[in-house]
mmCIF file of C-alpha atoms in Angstrom:
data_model
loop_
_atom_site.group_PDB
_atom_site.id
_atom_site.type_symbol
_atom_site.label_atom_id
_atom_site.label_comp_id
_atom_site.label_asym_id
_atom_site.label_seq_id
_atom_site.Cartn_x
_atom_site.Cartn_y
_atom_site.Cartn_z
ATOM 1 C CA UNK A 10 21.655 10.762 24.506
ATOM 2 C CA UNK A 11 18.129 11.485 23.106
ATOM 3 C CA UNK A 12 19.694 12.939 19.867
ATOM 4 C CA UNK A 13 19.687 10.785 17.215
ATOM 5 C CA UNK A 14 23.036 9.789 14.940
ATOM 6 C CA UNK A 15 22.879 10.279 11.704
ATOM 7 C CA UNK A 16 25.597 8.152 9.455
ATOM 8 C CA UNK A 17 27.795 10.437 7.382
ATOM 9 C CA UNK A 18 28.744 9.234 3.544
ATOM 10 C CA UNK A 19 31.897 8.778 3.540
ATOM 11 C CA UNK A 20 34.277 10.408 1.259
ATOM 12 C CA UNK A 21 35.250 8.448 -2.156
ATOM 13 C CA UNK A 22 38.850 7.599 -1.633
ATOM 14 C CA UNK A 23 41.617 7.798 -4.275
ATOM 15 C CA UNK A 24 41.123 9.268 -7.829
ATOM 16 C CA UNK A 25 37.095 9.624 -9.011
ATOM 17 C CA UNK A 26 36.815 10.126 -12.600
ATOM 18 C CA UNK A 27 33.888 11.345 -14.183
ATOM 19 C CA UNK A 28 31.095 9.136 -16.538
ATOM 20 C CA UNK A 29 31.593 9.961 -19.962
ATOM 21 C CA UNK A 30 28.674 9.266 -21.721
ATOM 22 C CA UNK A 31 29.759 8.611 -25.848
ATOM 23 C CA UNK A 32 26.851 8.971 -28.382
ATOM 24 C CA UNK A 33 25.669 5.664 -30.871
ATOM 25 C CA UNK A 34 25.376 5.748 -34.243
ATOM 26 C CA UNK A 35 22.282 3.757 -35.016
ATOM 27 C CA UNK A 36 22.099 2.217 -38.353
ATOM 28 C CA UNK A 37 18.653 1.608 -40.326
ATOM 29 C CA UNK A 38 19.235 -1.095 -42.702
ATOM 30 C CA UNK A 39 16.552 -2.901 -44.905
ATOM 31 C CA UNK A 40 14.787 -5.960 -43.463
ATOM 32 C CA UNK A 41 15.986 -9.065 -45.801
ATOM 33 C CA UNK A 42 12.757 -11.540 -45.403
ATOM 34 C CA UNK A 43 14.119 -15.237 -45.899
ATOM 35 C CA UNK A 44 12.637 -17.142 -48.727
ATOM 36 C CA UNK A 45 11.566 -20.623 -47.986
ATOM 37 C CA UNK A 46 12.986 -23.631 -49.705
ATOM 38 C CA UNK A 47 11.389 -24.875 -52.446
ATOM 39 C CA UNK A 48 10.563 -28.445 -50.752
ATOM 40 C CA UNK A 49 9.512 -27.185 -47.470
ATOM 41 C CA UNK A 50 5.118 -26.819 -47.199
ATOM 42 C CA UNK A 51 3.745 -24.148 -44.751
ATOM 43 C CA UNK A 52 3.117 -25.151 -41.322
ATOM 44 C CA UNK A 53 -0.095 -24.302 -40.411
ATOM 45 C CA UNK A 54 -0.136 -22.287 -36.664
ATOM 46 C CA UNK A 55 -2.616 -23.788 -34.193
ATOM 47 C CA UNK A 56 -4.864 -21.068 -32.911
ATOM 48 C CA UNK A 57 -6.111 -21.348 -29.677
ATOM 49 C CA UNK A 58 -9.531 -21.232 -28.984
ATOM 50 C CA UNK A 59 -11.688 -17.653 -27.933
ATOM 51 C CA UNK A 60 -11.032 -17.521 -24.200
ATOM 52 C CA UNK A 61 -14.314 -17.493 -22.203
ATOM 53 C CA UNK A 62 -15.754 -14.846 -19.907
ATOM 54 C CA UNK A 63 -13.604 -14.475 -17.048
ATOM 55 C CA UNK A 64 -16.741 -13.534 -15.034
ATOM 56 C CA UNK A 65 -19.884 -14.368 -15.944
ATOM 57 C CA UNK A 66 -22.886 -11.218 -15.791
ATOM 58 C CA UNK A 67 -24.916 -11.871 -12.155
ATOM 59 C CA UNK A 68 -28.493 -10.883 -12.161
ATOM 60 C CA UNK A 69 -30.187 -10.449 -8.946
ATOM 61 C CA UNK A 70 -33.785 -10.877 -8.582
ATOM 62 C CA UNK A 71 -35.774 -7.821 -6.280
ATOM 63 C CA UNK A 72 -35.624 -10.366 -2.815
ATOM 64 C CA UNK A 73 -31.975 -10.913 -3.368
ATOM 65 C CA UNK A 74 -30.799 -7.035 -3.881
ATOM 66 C CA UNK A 75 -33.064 -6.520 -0.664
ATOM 67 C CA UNK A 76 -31.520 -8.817 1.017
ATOM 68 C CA UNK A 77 -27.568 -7.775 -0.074
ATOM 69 C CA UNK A 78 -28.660 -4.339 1.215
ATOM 70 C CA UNK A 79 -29.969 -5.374 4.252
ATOM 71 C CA UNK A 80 -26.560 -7.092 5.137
ATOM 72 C CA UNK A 81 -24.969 -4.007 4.033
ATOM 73 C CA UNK A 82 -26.688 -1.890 6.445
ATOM 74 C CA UNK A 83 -26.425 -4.692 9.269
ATOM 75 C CA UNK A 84 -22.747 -4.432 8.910
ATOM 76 C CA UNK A 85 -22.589 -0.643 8.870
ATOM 77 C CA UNK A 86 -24.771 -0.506 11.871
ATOM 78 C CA UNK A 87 -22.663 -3.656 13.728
ATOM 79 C CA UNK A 88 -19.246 -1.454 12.645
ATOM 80 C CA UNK A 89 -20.724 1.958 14.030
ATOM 81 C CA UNK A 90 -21.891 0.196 17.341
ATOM 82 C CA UNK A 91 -18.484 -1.257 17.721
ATOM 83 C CA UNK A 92 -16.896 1.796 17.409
ATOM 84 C CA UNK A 93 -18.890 3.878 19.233
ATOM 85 C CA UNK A 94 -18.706 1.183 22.291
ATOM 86 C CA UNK A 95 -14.686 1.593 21.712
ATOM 87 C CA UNK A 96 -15.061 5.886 22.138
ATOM 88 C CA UNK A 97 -16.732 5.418 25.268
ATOM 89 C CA UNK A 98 -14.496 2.945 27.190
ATOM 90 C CA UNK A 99 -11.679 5.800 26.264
ATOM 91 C CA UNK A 100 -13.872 8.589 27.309
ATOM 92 C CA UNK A 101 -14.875 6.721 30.474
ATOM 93 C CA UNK A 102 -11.496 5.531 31.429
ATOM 94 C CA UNK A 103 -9.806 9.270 30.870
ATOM 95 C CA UNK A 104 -12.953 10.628 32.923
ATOM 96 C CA UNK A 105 -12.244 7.916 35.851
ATOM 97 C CA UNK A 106 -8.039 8.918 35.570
ATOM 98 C CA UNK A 107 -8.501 12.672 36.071
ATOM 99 C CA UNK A 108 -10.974 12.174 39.213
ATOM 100 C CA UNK A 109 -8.302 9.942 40.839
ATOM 101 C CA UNK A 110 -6.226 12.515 40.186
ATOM 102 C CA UNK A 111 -7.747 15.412 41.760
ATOM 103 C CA UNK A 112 -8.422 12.729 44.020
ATOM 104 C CA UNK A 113 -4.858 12.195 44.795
ATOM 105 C CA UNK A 114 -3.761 16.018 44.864
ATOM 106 C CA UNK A 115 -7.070 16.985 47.314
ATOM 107 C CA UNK A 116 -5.343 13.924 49.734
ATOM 108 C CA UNK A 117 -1.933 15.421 49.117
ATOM 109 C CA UNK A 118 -2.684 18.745 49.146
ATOM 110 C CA UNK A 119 -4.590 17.917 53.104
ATOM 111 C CA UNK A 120 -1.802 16.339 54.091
ATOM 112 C CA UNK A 121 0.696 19.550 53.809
ATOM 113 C CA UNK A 122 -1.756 21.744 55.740
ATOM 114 C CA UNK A 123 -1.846 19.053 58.852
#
């Protein structure tokens, strides 16, 4: 019941025949470059213009890198604290589970000797 099944593959049916991989030829041949009629003028190609930064350079002044790390560490500490608060409601609540359970086998266990 607790085992788990495991699907089987099942078996190709009928005749399998193998892949047979056949090797190309590949054949170099010169490049033949098109002349251009006579009558026809070049077109000239539109270039597009020189893309701009995609992020422009940020300077921060001595107050404002102060104050980035000072949110920094206020998040760190806020994080920790959180944490930390999180640790101790398991701690307590395993702590209060095991003392009602000697609890429970001290009231059993006086119950058998009456």
């Amino acid at each position: 019941m607790l085992r788990p099944k495991i699907p089987t593959n099942p078996l190709p049916t009928g005749i399998v025949t193998p892949l047979v991989i056949e090797p190309t030829v590949i054949e170099h041949r010169p490049q033949q470059i098109p002349t251009p009629a006579p009558t026809m003028a070049p077109v000239p190609v539109p270039t597009a213009p020189a893309p701009a930064p995609s992020r422009p350079t940020v300077q921060l002044s001595p107050g404002a890198l102060l104050t980035v790390i000072g949110g920094g560490t206020a998040v760190v500490l806020v994080v920790g604290a959180v944490l930390v608060s999180m640790l101790l409601a398991v701690a307590v609540t395993a702590a209060s589970v095991a003392i009602c359970a000697l609890v429970i086998r001290s009231v059993m266990a006086s119950n058998n000797h009456r």
